[in-house]
Backbone as a chain_set.jsonl record, in Angstrom:
{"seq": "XXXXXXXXXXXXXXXXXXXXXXXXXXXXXXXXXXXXXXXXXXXXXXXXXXXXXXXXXXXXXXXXXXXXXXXXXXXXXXXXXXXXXXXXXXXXXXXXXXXXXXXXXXXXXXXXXXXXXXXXXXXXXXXXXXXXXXXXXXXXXXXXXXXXXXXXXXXXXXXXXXXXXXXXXXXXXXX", "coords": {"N": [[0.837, -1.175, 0.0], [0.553, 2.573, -0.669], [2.622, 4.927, 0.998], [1.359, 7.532, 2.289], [1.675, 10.96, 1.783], [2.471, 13.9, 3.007], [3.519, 17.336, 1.595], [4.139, 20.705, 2.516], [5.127, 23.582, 1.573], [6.306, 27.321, 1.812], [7.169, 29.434, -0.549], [9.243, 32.149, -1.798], [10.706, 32.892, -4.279], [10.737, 30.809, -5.969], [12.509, 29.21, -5.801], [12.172, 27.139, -3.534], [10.174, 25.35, -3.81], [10.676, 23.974, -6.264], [12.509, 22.649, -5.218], [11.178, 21.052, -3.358], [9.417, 20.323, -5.106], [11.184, 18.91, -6.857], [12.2, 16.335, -4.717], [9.325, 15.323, -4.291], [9.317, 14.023, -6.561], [11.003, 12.012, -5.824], [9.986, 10.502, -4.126], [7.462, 9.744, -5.384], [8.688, 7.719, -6.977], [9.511, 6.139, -5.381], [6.749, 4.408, -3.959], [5.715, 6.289, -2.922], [2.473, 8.248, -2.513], [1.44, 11.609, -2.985], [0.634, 14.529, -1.674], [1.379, 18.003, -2.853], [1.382, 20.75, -1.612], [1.284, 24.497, -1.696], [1.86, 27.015, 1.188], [-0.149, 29.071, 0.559], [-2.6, 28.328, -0.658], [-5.692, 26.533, 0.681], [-5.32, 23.778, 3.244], [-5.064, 20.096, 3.248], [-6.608, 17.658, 5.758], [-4.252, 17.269, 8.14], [-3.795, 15.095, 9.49], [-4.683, 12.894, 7.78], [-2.134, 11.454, 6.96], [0.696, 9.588, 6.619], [3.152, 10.25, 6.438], [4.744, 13.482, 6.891], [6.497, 16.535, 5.528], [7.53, 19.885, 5.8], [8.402, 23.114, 4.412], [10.235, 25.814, 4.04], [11.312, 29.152, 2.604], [14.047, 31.534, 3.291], [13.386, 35.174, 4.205], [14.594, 37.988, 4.749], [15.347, 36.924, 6.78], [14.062, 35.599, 8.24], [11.626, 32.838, 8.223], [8.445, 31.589, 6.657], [5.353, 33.258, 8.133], [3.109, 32.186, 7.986], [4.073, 29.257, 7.335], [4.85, 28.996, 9.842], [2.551, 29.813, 11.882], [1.603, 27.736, 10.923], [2.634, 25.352, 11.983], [2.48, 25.787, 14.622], [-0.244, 26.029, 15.162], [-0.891, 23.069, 15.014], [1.12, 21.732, 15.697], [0.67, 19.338, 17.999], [-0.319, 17.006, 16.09], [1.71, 16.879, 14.128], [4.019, 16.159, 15.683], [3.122, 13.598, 16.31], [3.443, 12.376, 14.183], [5.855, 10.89, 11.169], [8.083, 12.972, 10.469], [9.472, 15.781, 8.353], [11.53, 19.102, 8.427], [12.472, 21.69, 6.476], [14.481, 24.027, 5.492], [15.501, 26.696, 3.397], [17.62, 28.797, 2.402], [20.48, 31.549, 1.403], [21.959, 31.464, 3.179], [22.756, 29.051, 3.636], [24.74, 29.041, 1.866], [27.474, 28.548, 2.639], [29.627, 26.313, 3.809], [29.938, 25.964, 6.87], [27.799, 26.823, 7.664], [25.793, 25.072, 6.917], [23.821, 23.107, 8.361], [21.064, 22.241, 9.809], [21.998, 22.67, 12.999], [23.893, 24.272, 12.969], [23.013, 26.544, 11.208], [21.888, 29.796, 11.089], [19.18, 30.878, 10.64], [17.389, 28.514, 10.575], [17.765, 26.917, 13.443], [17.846, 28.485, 15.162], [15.139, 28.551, 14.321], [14.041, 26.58, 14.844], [13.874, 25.844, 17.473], [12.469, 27.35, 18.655], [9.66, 26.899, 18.185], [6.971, 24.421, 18.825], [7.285, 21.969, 17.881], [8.414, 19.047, 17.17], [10.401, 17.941, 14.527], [10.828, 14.695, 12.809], [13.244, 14.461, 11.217], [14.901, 17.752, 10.077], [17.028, 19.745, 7.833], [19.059, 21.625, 5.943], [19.089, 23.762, 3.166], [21.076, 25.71, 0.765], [19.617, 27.788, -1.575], [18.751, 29.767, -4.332], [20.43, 32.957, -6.111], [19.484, 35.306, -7.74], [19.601, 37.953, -8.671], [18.433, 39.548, -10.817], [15.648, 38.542, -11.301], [14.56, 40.076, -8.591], [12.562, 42.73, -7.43], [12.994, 45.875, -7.676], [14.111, 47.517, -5.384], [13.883, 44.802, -3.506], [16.374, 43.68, -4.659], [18.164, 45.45, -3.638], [18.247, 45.172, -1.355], [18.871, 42.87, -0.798], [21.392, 42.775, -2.077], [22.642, 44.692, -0.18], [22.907, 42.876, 1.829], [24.351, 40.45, 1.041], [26.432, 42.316, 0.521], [27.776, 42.222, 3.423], [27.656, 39.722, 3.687], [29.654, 38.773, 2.813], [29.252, 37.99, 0.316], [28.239, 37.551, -3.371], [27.942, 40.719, -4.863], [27.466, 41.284, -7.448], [24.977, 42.378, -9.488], [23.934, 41.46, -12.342], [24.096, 38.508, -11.499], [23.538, 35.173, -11.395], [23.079, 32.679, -9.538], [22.515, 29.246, -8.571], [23.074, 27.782, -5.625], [22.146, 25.635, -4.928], [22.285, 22.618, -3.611], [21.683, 19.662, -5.336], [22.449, 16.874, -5.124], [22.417, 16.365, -2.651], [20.132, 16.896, -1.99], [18.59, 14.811, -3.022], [19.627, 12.699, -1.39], [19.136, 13.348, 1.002], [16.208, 12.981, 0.238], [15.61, 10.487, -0.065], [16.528, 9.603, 2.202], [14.241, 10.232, 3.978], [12.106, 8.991, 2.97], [12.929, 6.21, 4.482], [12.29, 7.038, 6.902]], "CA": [[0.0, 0.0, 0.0], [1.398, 3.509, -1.102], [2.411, 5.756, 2.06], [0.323, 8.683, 1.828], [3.064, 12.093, 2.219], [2.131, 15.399, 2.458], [4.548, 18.146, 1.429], [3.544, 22.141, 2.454], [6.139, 24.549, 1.253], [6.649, 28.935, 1.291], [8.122, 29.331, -1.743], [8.846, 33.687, -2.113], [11.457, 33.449, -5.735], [10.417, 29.317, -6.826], [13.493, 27.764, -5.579], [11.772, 26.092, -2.714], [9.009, 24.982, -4.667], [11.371, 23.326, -6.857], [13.033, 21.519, -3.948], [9.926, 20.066, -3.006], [9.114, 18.982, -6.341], [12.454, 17.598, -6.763], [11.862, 15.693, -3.433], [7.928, 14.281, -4.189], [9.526, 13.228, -7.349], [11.752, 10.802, -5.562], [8.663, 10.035, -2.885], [6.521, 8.883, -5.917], [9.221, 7.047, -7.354], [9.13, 4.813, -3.866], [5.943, 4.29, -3.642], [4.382, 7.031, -1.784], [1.636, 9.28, -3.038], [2.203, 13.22, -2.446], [-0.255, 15.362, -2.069], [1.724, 19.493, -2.841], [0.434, 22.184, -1.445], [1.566, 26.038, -1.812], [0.618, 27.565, 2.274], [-1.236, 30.096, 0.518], [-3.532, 27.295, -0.472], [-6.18, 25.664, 1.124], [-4.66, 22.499, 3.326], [-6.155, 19.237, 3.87], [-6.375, 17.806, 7.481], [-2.929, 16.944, 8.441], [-3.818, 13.96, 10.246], [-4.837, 11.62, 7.269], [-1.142, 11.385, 6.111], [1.602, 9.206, 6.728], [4.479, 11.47, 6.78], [4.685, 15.433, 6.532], [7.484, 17.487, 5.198], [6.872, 21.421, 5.734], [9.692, 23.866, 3.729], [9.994, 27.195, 4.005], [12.754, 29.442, 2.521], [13.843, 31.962, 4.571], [13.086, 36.285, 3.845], [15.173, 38.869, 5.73], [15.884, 36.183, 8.22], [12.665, 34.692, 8.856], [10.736, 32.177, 8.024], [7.356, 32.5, 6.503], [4.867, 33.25, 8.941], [2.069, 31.228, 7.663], [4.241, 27.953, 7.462], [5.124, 29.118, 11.379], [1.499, 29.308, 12.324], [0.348, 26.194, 10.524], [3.245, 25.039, 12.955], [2.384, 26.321, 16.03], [-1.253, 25.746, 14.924], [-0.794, 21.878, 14.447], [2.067, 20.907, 16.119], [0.562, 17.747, 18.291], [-0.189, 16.115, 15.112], [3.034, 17.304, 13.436], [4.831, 15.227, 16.644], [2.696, 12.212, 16.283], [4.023, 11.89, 12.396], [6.778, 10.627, 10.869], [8.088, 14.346, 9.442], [10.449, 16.893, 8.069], [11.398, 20.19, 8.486], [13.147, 22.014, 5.581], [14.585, 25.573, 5.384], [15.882, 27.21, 2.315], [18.115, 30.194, 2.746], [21.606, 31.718, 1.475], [23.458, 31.295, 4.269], [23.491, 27.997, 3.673], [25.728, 28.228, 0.641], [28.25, 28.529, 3.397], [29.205, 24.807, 4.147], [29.685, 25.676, 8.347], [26.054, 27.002, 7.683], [24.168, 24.092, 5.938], [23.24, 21.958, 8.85], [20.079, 22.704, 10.808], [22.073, 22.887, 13.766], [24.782, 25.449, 12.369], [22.635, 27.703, 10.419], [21.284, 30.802, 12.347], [17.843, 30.666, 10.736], [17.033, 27.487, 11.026], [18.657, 26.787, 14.729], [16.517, 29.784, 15.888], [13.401, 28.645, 13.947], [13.56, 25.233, 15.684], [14.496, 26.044, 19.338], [10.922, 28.235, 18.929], [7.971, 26.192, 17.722], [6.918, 23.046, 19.732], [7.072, 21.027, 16.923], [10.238, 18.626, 16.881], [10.506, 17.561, 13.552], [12.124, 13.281, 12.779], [14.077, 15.492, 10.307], [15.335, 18.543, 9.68], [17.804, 19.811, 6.725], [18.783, 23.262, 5.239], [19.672, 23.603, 1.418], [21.079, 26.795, -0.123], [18.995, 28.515, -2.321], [18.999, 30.824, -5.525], [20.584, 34.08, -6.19], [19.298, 35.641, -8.602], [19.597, 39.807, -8.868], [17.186, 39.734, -12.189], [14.173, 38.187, -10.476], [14.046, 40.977, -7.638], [12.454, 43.967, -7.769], [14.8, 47.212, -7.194], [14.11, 46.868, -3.487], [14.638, 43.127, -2.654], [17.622, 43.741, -5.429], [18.979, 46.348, -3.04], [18.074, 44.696, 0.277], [19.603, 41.303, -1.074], [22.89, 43.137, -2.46], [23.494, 44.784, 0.878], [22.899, 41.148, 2.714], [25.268, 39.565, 0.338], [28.002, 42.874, 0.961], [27.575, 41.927, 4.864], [28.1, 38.449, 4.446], [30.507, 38.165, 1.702], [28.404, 37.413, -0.929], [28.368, 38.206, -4.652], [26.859, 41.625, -5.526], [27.051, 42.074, -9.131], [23.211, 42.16, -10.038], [23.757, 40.317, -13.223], [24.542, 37.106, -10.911], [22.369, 34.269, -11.19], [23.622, 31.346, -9.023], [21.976, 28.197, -8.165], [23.595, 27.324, -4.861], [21.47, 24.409, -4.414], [23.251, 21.104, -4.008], [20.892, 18.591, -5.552], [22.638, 15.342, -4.593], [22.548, 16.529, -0.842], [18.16, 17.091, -2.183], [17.879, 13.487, -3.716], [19.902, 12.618, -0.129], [17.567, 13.886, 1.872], [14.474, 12.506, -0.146], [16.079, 9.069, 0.21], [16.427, 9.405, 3.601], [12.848, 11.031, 4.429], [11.626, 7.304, 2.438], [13.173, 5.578, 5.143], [11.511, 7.564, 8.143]], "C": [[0.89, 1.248, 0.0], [1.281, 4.095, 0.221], [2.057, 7.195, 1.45], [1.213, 9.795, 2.67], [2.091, 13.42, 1.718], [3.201, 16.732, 2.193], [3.731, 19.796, 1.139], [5.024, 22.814, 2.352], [5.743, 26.291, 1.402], [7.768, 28.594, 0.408], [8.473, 31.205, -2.111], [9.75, 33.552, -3.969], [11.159, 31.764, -6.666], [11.359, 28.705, -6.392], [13.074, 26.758, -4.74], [11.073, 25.164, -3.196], [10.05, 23.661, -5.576], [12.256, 22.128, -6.182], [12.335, 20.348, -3.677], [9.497, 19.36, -3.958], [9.935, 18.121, -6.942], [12.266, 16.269, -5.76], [10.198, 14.514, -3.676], [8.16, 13.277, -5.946], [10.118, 11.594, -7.22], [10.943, 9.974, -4.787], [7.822, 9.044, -4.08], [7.044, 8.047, -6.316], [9.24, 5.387, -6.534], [8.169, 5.131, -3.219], [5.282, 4.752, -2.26], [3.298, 7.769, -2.631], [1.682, 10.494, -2.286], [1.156, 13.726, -2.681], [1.04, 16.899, -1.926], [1.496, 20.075, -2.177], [1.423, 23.387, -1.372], [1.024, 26.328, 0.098], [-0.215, 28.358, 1.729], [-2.337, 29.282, -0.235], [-4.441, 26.793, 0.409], [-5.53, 24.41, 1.597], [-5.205, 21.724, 3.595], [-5.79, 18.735, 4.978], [-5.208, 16.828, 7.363], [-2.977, 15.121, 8.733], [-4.305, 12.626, 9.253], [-3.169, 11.097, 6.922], [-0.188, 10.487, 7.089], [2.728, 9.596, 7.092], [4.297, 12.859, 5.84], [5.964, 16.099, 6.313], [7.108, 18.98, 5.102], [8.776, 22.112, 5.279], [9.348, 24.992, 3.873], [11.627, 28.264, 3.647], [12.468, 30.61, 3.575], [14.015, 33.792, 3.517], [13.478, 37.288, 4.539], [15.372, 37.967, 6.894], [15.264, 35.722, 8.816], [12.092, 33.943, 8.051], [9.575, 32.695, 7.34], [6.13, 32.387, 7.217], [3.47, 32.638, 9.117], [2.438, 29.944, 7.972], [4.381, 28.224, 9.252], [3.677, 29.215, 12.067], [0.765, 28.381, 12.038], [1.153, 25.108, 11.855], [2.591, 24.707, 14.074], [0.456, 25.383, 16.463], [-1.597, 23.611, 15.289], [0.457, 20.653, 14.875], [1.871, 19.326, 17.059], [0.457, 16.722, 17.181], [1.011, 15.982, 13.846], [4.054, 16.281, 14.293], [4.436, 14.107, 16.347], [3.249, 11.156, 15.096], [5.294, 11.69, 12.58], [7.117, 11.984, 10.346], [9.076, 15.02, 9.559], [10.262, 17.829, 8.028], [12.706, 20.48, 7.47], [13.126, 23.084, 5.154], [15.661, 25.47, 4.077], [16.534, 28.574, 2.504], [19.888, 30.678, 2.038], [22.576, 31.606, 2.124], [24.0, 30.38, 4.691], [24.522, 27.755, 2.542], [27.185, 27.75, 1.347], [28.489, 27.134, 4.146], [29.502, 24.634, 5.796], [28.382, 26.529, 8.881], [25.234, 26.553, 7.288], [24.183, 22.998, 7.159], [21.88, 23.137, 9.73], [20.699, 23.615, 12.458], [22.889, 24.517, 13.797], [24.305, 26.549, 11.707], [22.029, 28.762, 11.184], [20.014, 30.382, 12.369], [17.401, 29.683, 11.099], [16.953, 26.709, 12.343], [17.133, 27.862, 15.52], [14.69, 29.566, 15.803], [12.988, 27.35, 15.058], [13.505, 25.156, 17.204], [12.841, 26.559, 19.286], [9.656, 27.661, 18.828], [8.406, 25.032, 18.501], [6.743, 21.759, 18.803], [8.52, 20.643, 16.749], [9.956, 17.245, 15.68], [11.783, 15.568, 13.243], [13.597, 13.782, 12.06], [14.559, 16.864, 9.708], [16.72, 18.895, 8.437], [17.788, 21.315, 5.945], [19.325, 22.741, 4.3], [19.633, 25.127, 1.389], [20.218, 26.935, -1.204], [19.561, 29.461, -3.74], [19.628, 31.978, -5.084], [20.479, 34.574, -6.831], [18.669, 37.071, -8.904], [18.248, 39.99, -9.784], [16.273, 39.555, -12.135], [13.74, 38.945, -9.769], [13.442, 41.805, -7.987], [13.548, 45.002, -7.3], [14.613, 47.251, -5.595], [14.475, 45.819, -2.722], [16.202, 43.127, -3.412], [18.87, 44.622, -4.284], [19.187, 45.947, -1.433], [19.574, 43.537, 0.59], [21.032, 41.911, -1.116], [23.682, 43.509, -0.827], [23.437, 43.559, 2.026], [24.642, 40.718, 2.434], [26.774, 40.244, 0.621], [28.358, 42.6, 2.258], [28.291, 40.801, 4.692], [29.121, 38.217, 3.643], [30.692, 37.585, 0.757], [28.846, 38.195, -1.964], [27.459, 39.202, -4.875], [26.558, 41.976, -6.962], [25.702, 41.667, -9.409], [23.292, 41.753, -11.233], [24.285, 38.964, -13.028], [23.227, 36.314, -11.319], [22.904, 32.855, -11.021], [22.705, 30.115, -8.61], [23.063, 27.538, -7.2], [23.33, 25.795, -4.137], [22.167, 23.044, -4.767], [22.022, 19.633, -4.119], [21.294, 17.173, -5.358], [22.336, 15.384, -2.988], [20.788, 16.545, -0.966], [18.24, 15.662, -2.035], [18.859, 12.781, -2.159], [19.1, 12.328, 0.407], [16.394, 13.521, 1.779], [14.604, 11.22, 0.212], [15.829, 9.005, 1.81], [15.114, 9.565, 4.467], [11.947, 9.419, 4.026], [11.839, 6.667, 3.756], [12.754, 5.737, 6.527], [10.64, 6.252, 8.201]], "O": [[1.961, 1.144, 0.598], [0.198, 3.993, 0.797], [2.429, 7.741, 0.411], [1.463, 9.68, 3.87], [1.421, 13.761, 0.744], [3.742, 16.915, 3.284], [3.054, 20.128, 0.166], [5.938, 22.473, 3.102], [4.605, 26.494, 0.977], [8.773, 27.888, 0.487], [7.64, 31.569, -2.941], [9.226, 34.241, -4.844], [11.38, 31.666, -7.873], [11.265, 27.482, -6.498], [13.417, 25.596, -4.961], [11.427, 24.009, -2.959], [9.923, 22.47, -5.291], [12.543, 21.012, -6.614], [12.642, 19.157, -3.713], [9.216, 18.162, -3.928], [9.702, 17.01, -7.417], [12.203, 15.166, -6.303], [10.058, 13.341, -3.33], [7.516, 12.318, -6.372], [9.952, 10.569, -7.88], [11.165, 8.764, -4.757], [7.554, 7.864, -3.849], [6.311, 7.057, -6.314], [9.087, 4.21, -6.86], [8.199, 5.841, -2.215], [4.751, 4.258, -1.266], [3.627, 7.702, -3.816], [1.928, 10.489, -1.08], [0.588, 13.537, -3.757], [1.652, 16.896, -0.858], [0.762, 19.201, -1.716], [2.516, 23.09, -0.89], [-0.092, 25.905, 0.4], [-1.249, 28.49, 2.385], [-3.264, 30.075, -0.394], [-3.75, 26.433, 1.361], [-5.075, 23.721, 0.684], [-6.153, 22.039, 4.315], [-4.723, 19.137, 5.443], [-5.192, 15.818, 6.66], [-2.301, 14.223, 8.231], [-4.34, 11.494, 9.737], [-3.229, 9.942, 6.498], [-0.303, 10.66, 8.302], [3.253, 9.215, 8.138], [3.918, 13.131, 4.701], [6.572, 16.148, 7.382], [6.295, 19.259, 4.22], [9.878, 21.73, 5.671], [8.154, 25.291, 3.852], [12.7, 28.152, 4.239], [11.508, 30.809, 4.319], [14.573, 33.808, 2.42], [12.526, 37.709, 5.195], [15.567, 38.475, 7.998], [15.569, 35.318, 9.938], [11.997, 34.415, 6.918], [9.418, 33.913, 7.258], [5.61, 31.292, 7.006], [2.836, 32.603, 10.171], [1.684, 29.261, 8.665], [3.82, 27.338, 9.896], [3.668, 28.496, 13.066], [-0.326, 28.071, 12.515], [0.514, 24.299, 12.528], [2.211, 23.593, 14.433], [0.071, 24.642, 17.368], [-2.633, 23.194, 15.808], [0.661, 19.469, 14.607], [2.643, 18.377, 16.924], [1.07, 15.66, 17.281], [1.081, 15.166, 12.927], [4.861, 15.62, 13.641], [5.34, 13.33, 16.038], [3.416, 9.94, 15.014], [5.943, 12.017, 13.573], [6.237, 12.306, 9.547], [9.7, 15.057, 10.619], [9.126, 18.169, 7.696], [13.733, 19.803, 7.513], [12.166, 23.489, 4.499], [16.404, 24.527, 3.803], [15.77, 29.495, 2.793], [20.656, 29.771, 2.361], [23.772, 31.626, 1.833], [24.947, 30.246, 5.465], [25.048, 26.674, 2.277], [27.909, 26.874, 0.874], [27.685, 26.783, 5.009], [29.402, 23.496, 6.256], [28.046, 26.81, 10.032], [24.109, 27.03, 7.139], [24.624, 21.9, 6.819], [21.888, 24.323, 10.058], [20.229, 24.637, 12.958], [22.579, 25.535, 14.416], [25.041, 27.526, 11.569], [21.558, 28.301, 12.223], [19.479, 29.793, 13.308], [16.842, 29.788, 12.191], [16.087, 25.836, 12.402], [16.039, 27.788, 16.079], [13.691, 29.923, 16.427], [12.014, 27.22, 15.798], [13.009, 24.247, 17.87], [12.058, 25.965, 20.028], [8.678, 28.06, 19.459], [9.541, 24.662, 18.802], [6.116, 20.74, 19.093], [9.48, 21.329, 16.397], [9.524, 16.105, 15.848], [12.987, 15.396, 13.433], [14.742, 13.472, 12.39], [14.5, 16.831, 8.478], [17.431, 17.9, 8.296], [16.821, 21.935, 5.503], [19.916, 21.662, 4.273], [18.677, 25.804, 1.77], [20.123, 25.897, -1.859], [20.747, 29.703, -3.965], [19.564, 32.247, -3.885], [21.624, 34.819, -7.211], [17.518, 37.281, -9.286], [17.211, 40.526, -9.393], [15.551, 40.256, -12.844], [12.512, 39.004, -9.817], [13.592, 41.944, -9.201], [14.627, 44.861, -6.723], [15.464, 46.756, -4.856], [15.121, 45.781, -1.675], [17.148, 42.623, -2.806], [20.081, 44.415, -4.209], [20.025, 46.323, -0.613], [20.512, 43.381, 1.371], [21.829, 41.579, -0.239], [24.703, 43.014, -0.351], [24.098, 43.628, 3.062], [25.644, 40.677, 3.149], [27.827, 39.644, 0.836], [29.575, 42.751, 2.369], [29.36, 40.633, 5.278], [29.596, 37.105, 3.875], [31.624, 36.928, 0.294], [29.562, 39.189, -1.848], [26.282, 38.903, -5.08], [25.7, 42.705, -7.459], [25.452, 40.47, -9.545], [22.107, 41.5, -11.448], [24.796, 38.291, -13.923], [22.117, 36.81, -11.514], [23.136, 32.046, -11.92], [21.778, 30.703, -8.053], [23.916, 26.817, -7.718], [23.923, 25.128, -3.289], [22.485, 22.569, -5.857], [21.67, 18.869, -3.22], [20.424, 16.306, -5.44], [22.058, 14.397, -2.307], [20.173, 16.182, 0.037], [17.967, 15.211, -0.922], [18.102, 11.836, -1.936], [18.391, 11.322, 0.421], [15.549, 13.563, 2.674], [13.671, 10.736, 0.852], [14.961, 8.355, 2.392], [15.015, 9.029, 5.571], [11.232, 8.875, 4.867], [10.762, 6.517, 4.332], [12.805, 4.79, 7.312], [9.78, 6.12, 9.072]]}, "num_chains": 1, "name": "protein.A"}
């Protein structure tokens, strides 16, 4: 019988989104069935599912505050599951900032909600100047001069390490 997976993502530029569908690709492959969802969607009740994966990239240094109240909202049946937690952010391109435990955001997000996830996992994210508007373009640039990032606004990096994804999906199977 197929295990029945639910996967809720914030997605703000598509890279997360893309994570996740990287990820339910490998889920259907081993026989689970995935239901998607977008948070700004309608969700269905948590509690028919098998195992839950919730993603969220991260936006000036937070989370997005919808996936954090579906959290907060939902967390006894979030414990009872088999489930993952999965942040998306730049500061993991930094490889003594891609673990859950090591990354600020992530570290911070988890210590806070009462929801203790079987799994957790950060993945770097996009950079991509040309997608912003002149505001997140200007926000992002002075982030990136802070941390020691690339500012030239005709960048467009894909920091995302997809064997460390298809990893991770493997491993989330085996929950």
């Amino acid at each position: 019988m197929p295990i029945k997976t639910l996967i809720i993502y914030a997605s703000v530029d598509g890279q997360t989104a893309k994570i996740c569908q990287f990820i339910q690709e490998i889920l259907v492959q081993n026989n689970h069935t995935v239901d998607i969802f977008q948070i700004d969607n309608s969700l269905p009740n948590l509690a028919k599912y098998d195992k839950i994966l919730i993603a969220s990239s991260i936006r000036y240094g937070v989370h997005n505050k919808q996936i954090e109240q579906l959290i907060q909202e939902n967390y006894a049946v979030l414990n009872a599951k088999k489930s993952a937690f999965l942040s998306v952010n730049l500061v993991a391109r930094k490889a003594e900032k891609n673990q859950p435990e090591t990354n600020p955001y992530a570290s911070r997000f988890l210590k806070k909600i009462l929801w203790k996830p079987t799994l957790s996992v950060v993945f770097a994210g996009r950079l991509n100047y040309k997608q912003y508007d002149i505001l997140d373009r200007f926000l992002i640039q002075l982030i990136m001069r802070i941390t020691k990032g690339p500012t030239d606004t005709s960048v467009d990096i894909e920091y995302t390490n997809w064997e460390d994804v298809k990893k991770f999906g493997e491993k989330f199977i085996l929950l």
